[in-house]
Tab-separated table of C-alpha atoms and ligand atoms in Angstrom:
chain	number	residue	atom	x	y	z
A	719	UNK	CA	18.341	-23.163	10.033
A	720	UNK	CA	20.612	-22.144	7.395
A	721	UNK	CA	22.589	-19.041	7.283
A	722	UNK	CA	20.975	-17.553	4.028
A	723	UNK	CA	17.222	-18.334	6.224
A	724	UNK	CA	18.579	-17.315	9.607
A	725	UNK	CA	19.773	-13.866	7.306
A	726	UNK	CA	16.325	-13.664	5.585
A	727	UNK	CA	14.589	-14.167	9.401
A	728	UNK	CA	16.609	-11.292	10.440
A	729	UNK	CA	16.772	-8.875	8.064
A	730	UNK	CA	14.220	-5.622	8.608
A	731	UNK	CA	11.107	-5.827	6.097
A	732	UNK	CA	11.342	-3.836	3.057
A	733	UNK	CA	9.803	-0.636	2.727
A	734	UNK	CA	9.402	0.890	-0.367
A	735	UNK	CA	8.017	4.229	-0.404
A	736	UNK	CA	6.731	6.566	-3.601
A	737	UNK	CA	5.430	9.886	-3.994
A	738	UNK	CA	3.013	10.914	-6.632
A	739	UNK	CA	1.376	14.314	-7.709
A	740	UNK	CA	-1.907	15.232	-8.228
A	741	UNK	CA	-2.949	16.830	-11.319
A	742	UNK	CA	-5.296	19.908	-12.723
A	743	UNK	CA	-6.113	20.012	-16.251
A	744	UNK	CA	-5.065	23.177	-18.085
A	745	UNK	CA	-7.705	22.517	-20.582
A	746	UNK	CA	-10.214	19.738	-20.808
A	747	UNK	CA	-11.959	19.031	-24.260
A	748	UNK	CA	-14.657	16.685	-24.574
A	749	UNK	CA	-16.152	14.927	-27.110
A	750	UNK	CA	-19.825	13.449	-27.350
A	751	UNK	CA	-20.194	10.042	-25.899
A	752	UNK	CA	-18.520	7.496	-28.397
A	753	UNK	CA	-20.243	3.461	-29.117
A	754	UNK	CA	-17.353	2.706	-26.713
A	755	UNK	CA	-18.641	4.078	-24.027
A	756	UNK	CA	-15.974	6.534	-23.305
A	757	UNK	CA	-16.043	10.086	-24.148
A	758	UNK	CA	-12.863	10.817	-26.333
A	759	UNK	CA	-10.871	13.773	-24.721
A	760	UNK	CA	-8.069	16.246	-25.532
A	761	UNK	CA	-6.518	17.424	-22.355
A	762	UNK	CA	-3.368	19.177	-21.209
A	763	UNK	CA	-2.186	17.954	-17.786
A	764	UNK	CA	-0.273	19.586	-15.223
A	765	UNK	CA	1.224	17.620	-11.966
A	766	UNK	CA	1.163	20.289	-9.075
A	767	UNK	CA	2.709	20.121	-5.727
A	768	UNK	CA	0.174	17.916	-3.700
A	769	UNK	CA	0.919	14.315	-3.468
A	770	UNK	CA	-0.162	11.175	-2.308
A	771	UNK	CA	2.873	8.927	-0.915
A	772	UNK	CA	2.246	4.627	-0.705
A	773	UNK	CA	4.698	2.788	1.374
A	774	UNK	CA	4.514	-0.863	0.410
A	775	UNK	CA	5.737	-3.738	2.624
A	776	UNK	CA	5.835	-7.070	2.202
A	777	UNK	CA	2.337	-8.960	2.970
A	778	UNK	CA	0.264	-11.597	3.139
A	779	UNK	CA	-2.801	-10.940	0.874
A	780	UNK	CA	-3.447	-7.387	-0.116
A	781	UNK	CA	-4.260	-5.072	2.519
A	782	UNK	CA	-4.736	-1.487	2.684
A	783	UNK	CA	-4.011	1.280	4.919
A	784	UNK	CA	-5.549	4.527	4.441
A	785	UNK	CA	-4.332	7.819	6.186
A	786	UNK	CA	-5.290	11.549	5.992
A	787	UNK	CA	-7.953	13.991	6.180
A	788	UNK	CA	-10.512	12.560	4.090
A	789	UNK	CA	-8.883	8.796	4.909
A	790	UNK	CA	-12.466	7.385	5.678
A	791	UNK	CA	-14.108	7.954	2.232
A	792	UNK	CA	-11.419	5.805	0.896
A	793	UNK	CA	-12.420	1.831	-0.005
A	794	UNK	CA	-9.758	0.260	1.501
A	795	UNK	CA	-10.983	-3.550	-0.241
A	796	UNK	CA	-10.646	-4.917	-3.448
A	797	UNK	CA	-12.030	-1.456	-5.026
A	798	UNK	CA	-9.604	0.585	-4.221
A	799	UNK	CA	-7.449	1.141	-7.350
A	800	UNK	CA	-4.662	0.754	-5.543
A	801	UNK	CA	-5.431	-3.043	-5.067
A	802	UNK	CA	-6.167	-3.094	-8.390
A	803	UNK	CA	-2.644	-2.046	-9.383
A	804	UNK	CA	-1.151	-4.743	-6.897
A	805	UNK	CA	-2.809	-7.289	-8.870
A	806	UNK	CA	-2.141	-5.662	-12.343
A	807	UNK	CA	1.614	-6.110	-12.109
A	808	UNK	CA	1.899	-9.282	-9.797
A	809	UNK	CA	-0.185	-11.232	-12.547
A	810	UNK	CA	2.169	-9.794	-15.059
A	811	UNK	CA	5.446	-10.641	-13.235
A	812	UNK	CA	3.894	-13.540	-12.294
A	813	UNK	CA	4.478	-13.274	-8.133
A	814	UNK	CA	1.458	-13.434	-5.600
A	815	UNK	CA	-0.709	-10.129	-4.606
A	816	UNK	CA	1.456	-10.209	-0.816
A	817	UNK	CA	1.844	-6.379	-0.018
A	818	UNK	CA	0.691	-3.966	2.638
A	819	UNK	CA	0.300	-0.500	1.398
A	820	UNK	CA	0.115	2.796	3.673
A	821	UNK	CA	-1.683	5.321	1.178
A	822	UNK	CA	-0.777	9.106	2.909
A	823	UNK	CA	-3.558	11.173	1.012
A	824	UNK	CA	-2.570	14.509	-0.123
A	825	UNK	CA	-4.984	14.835	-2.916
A	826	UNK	CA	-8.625	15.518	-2.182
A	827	UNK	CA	-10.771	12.613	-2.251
A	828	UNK	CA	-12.893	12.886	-5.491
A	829	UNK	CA	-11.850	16.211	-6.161
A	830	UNK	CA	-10.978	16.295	-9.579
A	831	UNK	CA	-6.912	16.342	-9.244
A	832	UNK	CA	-6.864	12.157	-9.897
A	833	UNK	CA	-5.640	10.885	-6.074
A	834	UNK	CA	-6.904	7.731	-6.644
A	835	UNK	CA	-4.719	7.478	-9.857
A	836	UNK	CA	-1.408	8.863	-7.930
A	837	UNK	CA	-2.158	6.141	-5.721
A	838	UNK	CA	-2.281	3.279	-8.562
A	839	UNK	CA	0.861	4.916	-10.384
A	840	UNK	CA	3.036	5.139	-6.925
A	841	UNK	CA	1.545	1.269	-5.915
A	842	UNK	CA	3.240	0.511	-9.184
A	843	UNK	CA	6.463	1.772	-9.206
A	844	UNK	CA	6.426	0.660	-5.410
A	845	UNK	CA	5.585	-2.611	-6.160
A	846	UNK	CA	7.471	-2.908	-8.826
A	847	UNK	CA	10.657	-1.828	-6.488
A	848	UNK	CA	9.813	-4.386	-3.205
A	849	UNK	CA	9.538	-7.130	-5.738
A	850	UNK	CA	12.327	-6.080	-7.578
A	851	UNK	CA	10.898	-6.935	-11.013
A	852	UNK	CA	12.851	-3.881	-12.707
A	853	UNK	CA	10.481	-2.972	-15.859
A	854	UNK	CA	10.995	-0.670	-17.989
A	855	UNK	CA	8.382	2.626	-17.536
A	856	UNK	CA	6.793	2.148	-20.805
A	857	UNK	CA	5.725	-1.445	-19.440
A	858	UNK	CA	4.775	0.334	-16.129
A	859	UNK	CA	2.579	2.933	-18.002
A	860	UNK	CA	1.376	-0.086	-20.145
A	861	UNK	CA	-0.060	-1.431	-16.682
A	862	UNK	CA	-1.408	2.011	-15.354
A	863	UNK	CA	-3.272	2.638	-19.238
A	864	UNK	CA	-5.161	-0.548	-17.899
A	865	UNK	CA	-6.121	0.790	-14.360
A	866	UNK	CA	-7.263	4.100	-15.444
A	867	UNK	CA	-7.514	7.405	-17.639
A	868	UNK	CA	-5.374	9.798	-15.260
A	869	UNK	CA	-2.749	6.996	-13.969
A	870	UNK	CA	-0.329	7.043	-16.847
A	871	UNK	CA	0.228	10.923	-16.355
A	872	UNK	CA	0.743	9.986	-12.698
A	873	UNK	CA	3.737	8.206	-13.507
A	874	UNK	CA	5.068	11.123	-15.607
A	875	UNK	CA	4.157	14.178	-14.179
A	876	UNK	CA	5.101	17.354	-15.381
A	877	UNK	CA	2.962	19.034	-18.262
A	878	UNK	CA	1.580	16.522	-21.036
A	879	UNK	CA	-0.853	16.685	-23.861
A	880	UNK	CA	-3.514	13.154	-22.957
A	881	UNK	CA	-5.746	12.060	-25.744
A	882	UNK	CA	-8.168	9.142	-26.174
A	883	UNK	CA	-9.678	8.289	-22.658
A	884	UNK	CA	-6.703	10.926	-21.764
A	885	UNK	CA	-4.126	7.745	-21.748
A	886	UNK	CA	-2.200	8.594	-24.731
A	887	UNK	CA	0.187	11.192	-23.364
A	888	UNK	CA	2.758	13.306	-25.262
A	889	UNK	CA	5.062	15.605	-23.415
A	890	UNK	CA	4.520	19.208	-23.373
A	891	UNK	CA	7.599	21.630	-23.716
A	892	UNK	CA	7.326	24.425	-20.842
A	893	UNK	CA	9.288	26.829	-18.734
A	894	UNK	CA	9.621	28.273	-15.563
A	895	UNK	CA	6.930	27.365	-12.788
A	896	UNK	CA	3.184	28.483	-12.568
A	897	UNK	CA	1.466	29.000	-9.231
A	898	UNK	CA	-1.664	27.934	-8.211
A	899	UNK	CA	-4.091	28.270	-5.356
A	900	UNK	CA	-6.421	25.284	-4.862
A	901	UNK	CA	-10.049	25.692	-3.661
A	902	UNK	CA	-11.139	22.730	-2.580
A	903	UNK	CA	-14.511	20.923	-1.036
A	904	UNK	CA	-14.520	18.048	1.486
A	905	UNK	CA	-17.913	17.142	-0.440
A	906	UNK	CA	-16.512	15.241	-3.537
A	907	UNK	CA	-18.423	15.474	-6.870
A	908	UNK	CA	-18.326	12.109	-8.594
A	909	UNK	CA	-16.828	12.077	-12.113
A	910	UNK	CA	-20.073	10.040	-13.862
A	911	UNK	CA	-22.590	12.036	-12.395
A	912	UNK	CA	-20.826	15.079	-14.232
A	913	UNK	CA	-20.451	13.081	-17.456
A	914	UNK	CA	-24.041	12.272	-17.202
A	915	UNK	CA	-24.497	15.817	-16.809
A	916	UNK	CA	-22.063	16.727	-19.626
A	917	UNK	CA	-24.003	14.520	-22.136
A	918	UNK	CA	-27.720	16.128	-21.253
A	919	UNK	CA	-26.204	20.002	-21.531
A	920	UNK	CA	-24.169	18.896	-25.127
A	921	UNK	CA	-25.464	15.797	-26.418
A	922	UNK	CA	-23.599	16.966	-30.320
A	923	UNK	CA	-20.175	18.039	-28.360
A	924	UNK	CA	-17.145	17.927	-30.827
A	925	UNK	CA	-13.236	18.235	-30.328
A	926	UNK	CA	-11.423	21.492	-32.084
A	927	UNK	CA	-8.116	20.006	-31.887
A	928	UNK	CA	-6.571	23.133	-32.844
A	929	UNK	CA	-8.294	25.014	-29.684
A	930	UNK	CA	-5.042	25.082	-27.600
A	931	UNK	CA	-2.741	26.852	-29.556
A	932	UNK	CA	-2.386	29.796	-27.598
A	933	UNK	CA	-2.062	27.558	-24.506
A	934	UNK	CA	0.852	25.753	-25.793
A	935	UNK	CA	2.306	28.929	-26.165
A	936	UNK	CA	1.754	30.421	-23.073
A	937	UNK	CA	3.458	27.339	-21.260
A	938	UNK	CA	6.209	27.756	-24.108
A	939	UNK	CA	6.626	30.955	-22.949
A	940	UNK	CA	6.311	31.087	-19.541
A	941	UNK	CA	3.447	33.491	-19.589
A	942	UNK	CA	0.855	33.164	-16.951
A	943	UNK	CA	-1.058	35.861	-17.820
A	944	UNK	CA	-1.626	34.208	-21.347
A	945	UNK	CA	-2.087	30.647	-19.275
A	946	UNK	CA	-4.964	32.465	-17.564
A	947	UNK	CA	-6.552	33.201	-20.505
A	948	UNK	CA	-5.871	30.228	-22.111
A	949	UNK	CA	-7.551	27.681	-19.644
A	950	UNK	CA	-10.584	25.838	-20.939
A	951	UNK	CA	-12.880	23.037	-19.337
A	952	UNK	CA	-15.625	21.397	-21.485
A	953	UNK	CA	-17.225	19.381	-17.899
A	954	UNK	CA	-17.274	23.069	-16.231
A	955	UNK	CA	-20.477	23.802	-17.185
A	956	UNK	CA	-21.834	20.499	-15.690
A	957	UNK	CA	-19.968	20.767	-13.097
A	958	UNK	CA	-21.603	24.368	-12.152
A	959	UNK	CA	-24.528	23.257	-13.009
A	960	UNK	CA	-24.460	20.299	-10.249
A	961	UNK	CA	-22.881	22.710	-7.892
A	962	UNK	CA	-23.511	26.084	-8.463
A	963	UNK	CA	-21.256	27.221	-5.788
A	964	UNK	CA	-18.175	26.449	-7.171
A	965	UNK	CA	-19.963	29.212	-10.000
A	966	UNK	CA	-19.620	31.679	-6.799
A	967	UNK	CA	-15.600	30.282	-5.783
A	968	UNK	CA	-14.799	31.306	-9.287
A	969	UNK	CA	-15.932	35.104	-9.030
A	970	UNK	CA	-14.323	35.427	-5.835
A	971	UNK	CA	-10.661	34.652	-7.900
A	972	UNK	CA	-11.503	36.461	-11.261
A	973	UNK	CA	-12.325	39.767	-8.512
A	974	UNK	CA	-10.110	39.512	-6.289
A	975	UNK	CA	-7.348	39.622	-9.715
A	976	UNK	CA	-6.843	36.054	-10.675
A	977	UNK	CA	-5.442	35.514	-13.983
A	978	UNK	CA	-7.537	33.121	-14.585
A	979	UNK	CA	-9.903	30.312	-12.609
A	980	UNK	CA	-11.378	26.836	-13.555
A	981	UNK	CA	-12.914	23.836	-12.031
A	982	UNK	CA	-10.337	20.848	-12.144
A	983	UNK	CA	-11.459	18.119	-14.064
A	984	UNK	CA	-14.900	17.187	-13.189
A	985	UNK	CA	-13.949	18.996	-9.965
A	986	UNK	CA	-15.448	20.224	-7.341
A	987	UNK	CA	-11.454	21.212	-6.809
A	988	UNK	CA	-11.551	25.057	-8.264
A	989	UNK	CA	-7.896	25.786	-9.687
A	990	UNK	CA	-6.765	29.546	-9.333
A	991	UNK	CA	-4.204	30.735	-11.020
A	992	UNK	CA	-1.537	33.344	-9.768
A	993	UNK	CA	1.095	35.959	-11.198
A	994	UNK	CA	3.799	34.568	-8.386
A	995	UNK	CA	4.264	32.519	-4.916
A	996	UNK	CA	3.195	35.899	-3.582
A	997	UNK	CA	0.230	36.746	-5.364
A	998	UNK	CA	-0.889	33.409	-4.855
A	999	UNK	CA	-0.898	33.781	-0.798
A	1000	UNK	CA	-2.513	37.094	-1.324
A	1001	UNK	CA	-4.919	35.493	-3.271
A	1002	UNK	CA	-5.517	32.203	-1.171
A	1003	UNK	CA	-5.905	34.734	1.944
A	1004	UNK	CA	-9.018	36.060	-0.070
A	1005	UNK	CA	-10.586	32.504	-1.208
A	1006	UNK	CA	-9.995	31.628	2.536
A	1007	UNK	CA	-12.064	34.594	3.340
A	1008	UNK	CA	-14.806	34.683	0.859
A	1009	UNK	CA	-14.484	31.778	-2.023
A	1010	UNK	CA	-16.753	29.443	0.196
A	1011	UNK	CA	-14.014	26.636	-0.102
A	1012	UNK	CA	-13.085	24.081	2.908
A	1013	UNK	CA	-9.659	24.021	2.343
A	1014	UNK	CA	-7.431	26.300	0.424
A	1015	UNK	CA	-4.075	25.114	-0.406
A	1016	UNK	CA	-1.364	27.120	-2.455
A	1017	UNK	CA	1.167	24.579	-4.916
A	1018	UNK	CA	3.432	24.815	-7.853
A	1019	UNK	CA	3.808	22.959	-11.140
A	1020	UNK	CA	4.989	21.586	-13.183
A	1021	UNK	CA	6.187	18.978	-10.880
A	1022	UNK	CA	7.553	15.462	-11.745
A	1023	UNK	CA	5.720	12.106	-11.753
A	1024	UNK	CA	6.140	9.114	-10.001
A	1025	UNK	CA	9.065	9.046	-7.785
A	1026	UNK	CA	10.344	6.698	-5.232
A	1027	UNK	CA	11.608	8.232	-1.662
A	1028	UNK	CA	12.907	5.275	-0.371
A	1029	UNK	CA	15.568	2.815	-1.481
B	1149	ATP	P1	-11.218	10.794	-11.080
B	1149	ATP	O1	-11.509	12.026	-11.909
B	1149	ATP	O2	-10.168	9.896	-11.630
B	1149	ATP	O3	-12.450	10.083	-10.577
B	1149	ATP	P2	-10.929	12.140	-8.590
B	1149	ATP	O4	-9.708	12.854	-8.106
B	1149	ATP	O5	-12.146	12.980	-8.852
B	1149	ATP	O6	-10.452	11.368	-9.854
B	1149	ATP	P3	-10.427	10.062	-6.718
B	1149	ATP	O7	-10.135	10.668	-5.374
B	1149	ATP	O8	-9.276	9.569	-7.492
B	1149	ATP	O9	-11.315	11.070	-7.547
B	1149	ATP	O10	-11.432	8.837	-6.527
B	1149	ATP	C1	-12.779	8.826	-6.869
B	1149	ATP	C2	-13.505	7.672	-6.134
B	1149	ATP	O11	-12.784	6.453	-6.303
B	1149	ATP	C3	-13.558	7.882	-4.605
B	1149	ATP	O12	-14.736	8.529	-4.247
B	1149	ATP	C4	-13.447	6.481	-4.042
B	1149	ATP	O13	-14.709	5.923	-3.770
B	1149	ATP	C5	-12.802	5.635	-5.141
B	1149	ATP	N1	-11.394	5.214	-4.864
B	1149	ATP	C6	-10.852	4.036	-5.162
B	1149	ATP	N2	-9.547	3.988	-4.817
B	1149	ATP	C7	-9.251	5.177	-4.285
B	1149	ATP	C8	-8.037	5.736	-3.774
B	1149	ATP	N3	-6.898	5.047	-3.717
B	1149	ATP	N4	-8.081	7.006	-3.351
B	1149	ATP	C9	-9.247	7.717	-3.426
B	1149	ATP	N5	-10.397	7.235	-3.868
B	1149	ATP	C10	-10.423	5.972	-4.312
């Protein structure tokens, strides 16, 4: 054997591991259902302090570990976007799909915050660092714009302004920190059904695209009191609608002094938000007690996108 095989034979396997946020949206607009079949948004995102973390190592094949709470309502096969990233960026680098990815679930399954995407954007930046192909983040997000909606904002994190499918991200200029508290359900509520839903309630549903002024402000500002008033979700009305109780999670905030509460997304995640850290464990003790959630969990954000852990 030669020295340089006898050194490769040796040598630990790589691990390469990245953490990526979830996300709630701020605001959510949504248009009526275009000939493309997509429904053309205007969203502001905001990464928050619960992440998913993928470890990759080298493989044979794709396969997928899943760990967690909710670990066994994840497809661990060829649908799990995940996988779907592996072979996104080994066809375009031009290497075989061998990997083994550990995805550590942090983010609700289907809960609105975009796990699954976190997933995809960390399995690409992960990827990208066991196989050493270096690209640029632009050609990363290129990749993720293909995968999904939510993944490019996975890879950048912080606040962002996503329009089209909610691909074409612009950064957002904000200060200080906003807390949250995070109602969530183990039952997931998936995101077509609440499309579906979306289309029936406003079949003529238009984008104002100057809606979000004050928004913009707010996060300009650092003003959560103005944030509270200022978040919006077009799918919350379906969403209530298919799930009434999240209705009833929502009243519970708004009494108990909220400064403002939405569904995430196309939840069922309900995101609370909170004058401080404090307020938002005085507040979480509440939802705990009365908001009907199964888990509440108290973050921060902005936080930033993407980011690997590991050498
Ligand atoms: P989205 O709004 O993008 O659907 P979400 O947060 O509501 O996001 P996810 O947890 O990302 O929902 O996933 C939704 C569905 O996608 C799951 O119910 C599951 O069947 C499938 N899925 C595929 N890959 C994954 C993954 N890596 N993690 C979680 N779910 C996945």
């Amino acid at each position: 054997m030669s020295d340089w095989a006898e050194r490769a034979r040796r040598r630990p396997a790589r691990a390469v591991t990245v953490r990526a946020p979830g996300k709630i949206n701020l605001s959510l607009r949504c248009g009526a259902l275009g000939d493309d079949g997509y429904h053309p948004l205007a969203t502001t995102f905001q990464a928050v302090s619960l992440f998913e973390e993928v470890t990759a190592t080298e493989g044979a094949g794709i396969t997928i570990e899943v760990s967690g709470p909710q670990a066994e309502l994840v497809p661990t096969g060829e649908d799990n976007v995940a996988a779907r990233a592996v072979r996104a960026l080994a066809e375009h680098i031009g290497v075989d799909p061998d990997v083994t990815l550990h995805l550590r679930k942090g983010v609700p399954v289907a809960g609105g915050m975009a796990g699954g995407s976190a997933d995809a954007a960390a399995t690409l930046v992960a990827c990208d660092a066991l196989w050493e192909a270096g690209l640029a983040r632009e050609e990363l997000a290129e990749l993720a714009a293909e995968l999904g909606s939510d993944v490019p904002f996975a890879l950048v994190g912080h606040t962002a302004v996503g329009a089209g499918r909610g691909h074409l991200l612009s950064p957002v200029m904000t200060r200080g920190t906003f807390h949250w508290v995070l109602a969530m359900r183990s039952e997931g509520l998936p995101t077509p059904a609440v499309y579906a839903k979306f289309d029936e309630l406003t079949p003529d549903a238009a984008i104002d695209p100057d809606a979000d002024v004050d928004l913009m402000l707010a996060l300009r500002q650092a003003d959560p009191v103005a944030l509270g008033a200022a978040l919006h979700n077009d799918l919350q009305a379906a969403a209530l609608a298919l799930r009434p109780e999240l209705g009833e999670t929502i009243e519970v905030a708004r009494d108990a002094g909220a400064l403002g509460a939405i569904v995430s997304g196309s939840g069922p995640t309900v995101a609370v938000l909170a004058r401080s850290a404090q307020h938002a464990l005085v507040l979480s003790a509440t939802l705990r007690a009365l908001g009907g959630a199964d888990e509440v969990r108290t973050v921060r954000g902005p936080v930033q996108g993407a980011v690997v852990l590991t050498p």
